[in-house]
Amino acid sequence: MLVRHSLPEMVTGVPASEWHLSAEGRRRCALLAARLAAYEPAAVVSSQEPKAVETGQIVAETLGLPFETAPGLHEHERGVVRSMGAKEEFQAQVASLFEHPDELVLGYETADQAHARFACAISEVIERHPGSNLAIVSHGTVMTLLIARANRIEPIPFWQSLGPPAFAVLSLPDLSLLEVVEGVESNIE
């Protein structure tokens, strides 16, 4: 499973890669753990970004699972995005990233570079845990790049659908999309 981290505390002027979970984000991790339990993950592996680490640690602790971080699972490298406060402008920038994957349109990585890095990191994690169901906690844009390309789906609507937290269940080795839970809040009773 690829898991989008839970809701962060957004801090203006601080790169999103340094954000931590908000109180609401930590609360949502318990709901996320309850949903992930049905898939019987053997371990939780996360990106090294604080919001992903915190999401993964809470889920792993709640489910009594081993937890680790892995390099390369981080979000598209964009640094401090000036328009993070203007949601529509930020969404337009990310849409441009998806529409022009070989061009540097946002941050320090093209979509193609981010996809290659993330796909390699996912492969390495899977190789370290052969035959295991894993919950891999990462980020919306890189998840979308991997899933959209592997399943030939439109990236922008998929990316927009992923609430914090959300997850996608994939088959191996082909990464076929089996199920998407767009946000745990709307799916917990």
Coordinates of C-alpha atoms in Angstrom, one line a residue:
M1 CA 0.0 0.0 0.0
L2 CA 1.1 3.5 -0.8
V3 CA -0.1 5.9 1.9
R4 CA -0.2 9.7 1.7
H5 CA 0.8 11.2 5.1
S6 CA -1.7 12.7 7.4
L7 CA -2.6 16.3 7.8
P8 CA 0.4 18.6 8.5
E9 CA 0.6 21.9 10.3
M10 CA 1.4 24.3 7.4
V11 CA 4.0 26.9 8.3
T12 CA 4.4 29.8 5.9
G13 CA 8.0 30.3 4.8
V14 CA 9.1 26.8 5.9
P15 CA 9.5 24.1 3.2
A16 CA 6.7 21.6 3.2
S17 CA 9.4 18.9 3.6
E18 CA 10.0 20.2 7.1
W19 CA 6.4 20.3 8.3
H20 CA 5.1 18.1 11.2
L21 CA 1.7 16.7 11.7
S22 CA -1.1 18.9 13.2
A23 CA -3.1 17.7 16.2
E24 CA -5.9 16.8 13.7
G25 CA -3.3 14.9 11.6
R26 CA -2.2 12.9 14.6
R27 CA -5.9 12.1 15.4
R28 CA -6.5 10.9 11.8
C29 CA -3.5 8.5 12.1
A30 CA -5.6 6.3 14.4
L31 CA -8.4 6.2 11.8
L32 CA -5.8 5.4 9.1
A33 CA -4.3 2.6 11.2
A34 CA -7.8 1.1 11.6
R35 CA -8.3 1.0 7.9
L36 CA -4.8 -0.3 7.1
A37 CA -5.2 -3.2 9.6
A38 CA -7.6 -5.0 7.3
Y39 CA -4.7 -5.4 4.8
E40 CA -2.4 -7.0 7.4
P41 CA 0.8 -5.1 6.7
A42 CA 3.9 -6.7 8.0
A43 CA 5.8 -3.4 8.5
V44 CA 5.5 0.4 8.0
V45 CA 8.1 2.2 6.0
S46 CA 8.1 5.9 5.5
S47 CA 9.8 8.8 3.8
Q48 CA 12.2 10.7 5.9
E49 CA 10.1 13.9 5.9
P50 CA 8.7 14.6 9.5
K51 CA 5.0 14.5 8.5
A52 CA 5.5 11.1 6.9
V53 CA 7.7 9.8 9.7
E54 CA 5.1 10.8 12.3
T55 CA 2.3 9.2 10.3
G56 CA 4.3 6.0 9.9
Q57 CA 5.3 5.9 13.6
I58 CA 1.8 6.4 14.8
V59 CA 0.4 3.7 12.5
A60 CA 3.1 1.3 13.3
E61 CA 2.8 1.8 17.1
T62 CA -1.0 1.5 16.9
L63 CA -0.8 -1.8 14.9
G64 CA 2.3 -3.1 16.8
L65 CA 4.4 -3.3 13.6
P66 CA 8.0 -2.6 12.9
F67 CA 8.8 0.9 11.5
E68 CA 11.6 2.2 9.4
T69 CA 12.4 5.1 7.1
A70 CA 13.9 4.8 3.7
P71 CA 15.7 7.3 1.4
G72 CA 14.1 8.4 -1.8
L73 CA 10.5 8.2 -0.7
H74 CA 10.3 12.0 -0.2
E75 CA 8.0 14.4 -2.0
H76 CA 8.8 16.1 -5.3
E77 CA 11.6 18.4 -4.4
R78 CA 10.1 21.9 -4.5
G79 CA 11.6 23.8 -1.6
V80 CA 9.6 26.8 -0.3
V81 CA 6.8 27.4 -2.8
R82 CA 5.8 31.0 -2.7
S83 CA 2.1 30.3 -3.4
M84 CA 1.5 27.6 -0.8
G85 CA -1.0 30.0 0.8
A86 CA -3.0 30.3 -2.5
K87 CA -4.4 26.9 -3.0
E88 CA -5.6 27.5 -6.6
E89 CA -2.2 28.8 -7.7
F90 CA -0.4 25.9 -6.0
Q91 CA -2.7 23.4 -7.7
A92 CA -2.0 25.1 -11.1
Q93 CA 1.7 24.7 -10.5
V94 CA 1.4 21.0 -9.7
A95 CA -0.9 20.5 -12.7
S96 CA 1.9 22.1 -14.8
L97 CA 4.3 19.6 -13.3
F98 CA 2.1 16.7 -14.4
E99 CA 1.5 18.2 -17.9
H100 CA 5.2 18.9 -18.6
P101 CA 7.0 16.0 -17.0
D102 CA 10.3 16.5 -18.6
E103 CA 10.5 20.3 -17.8
L104 CA 11.6 22.0 -14.6
V105 CA 8.4 23.9 -13.9
L106 CA 8.2 23.7 -10.1
G107 CA 11.1 23.3 -7.6
Y108 CA 14.3 21.4 -8.2
E109 CA 13.1 18.2 -9.9
T110 CA 11.1 17.5 -13.0
A111 CA 8.2 15.1 -12.7
D112 CA 10.3 12.5 -14.7
Q113 CA 13.2 12.9 -12.2
A114 CA 10.9 12.6 -9.2
H115 CA 9.2 9.5 -10.7
A116 CA 12.5 7.8 -11.4
R117 CA 13.8 8.5 -7.9
F118 CA 10.6 7.4 -6.2
A119 CA 10.1 4.2 -8.3
C120 CA 13.7 3.2 -7.5
A121 CA 13.1 3.8 -3.8
I122 CA 9.9 1.8 -3.9
S123 CA 11.7 -1.1 -5.6
E124 CA 14.5 -1.1 -3.0
V125 CA 11.9 -1.2 -0.1
I126 CA 10.1 -4.1 -1.7
E127 CA 13.4 -6.0 -2.3
R128 CA 14.2 -5.6 1.4
H129 CA 10.8 -7.0 2.4
P130 CA 10.2 -9.8 -0.1
G131 CA 6.7 -11.2 0.0
S132 CA 5.4 -8.8 2.6
N133 CA 2.4 -6.6 2.6
L134 CA 3.9 -3.1 3.4
A135 CA 2.4 0.2 4.3
I136 CA 4.7 2.7 2.6
V137 CA 4.0 6.3 3.8
S138 CA 4.9 8.9 1.4
H139 CA 3.5 12.0 -0.4
G140 CA 0.7 12.8 -2.8
T141 CA 2.7 14.0 -5.9
V142 CA 5.2 11.2 -6.1
M143 CA 2.5 8.6 -5.3
T144 CA 0.5 10.1 -8.1
L145 CA 3.4 10.0 -10.6
L146 CA 4.0 6.3 -9.9
I147 CA 0.4 5.2 -9.8
A148 CA -0.8 7.2 -12.8
R149 CA 2.0 6.0 -15.0
A150 CA 1.7 2.4 -14.0
N151 CA -2.1 2.4 -14.5
R152 CA -2.4 4.9 -17.3
I153 CA -4.8 7.2 -15.4
E154 CA -5.0 11.0 -15.5
P155 CA -2.7 12.3 -12.8
I156 CA -4.4 15.6 -11.9
P157 CA -7.8 14.2 -10.8
F158 CA -6.1 11.4 -8.9
W159 CA -3.7 13.8 -7.1
Q160 CA -6.6 16.1 -6.2
S161 CA -8.6 13.2 -4.8
L162 CA -6.0 12.2 -2.2
G163 CA -6.9 13.6 1.2
P164 CA -4.5 13.6 4.1
P165 CA -4.3 10.7 4.8
A166 CA -5.2 8.5 1.9
F167 CA -3.9 5.2 0.5
A168 CA -3.8 3.1 -2.6
V169 CA -3.6 -0.7 -2.6
L170 CA -1.4 -2.0 -5.4
S171 CA -0.6 -5.4 -6.7
L172 CA 3.0 -6.5 -7.2
P173 CA 5.1 -6.6 -9.3
D174 CA 3.1 -4.6 -11.9
L175 CA 1.7 -1.9 -9.5
S176 CA -1.9 -2.4 -10.7
L177 CA -4.2 -0.2 -8.8
L178 CA -6.6 -2.4 -6.8
E179 CA -8.3 0.1 -4.5
V180 CA -8.1 3.8 -3.5
V181 CA -9.2 5.2 -0.2
E182 CA -9.2 8.9 -0.9
G183 CA -9.4 9.9 2.7
V184 CA -9.9 8.0 5.9
E185 CA -12.4 10.5 7.4
S186 CA -15.1 9.8 4.7
N187 CA -14.6 6.0 5.0
I188 CA -14.7 5.4 8.7
E189 CA -18.0 4.7 10.4

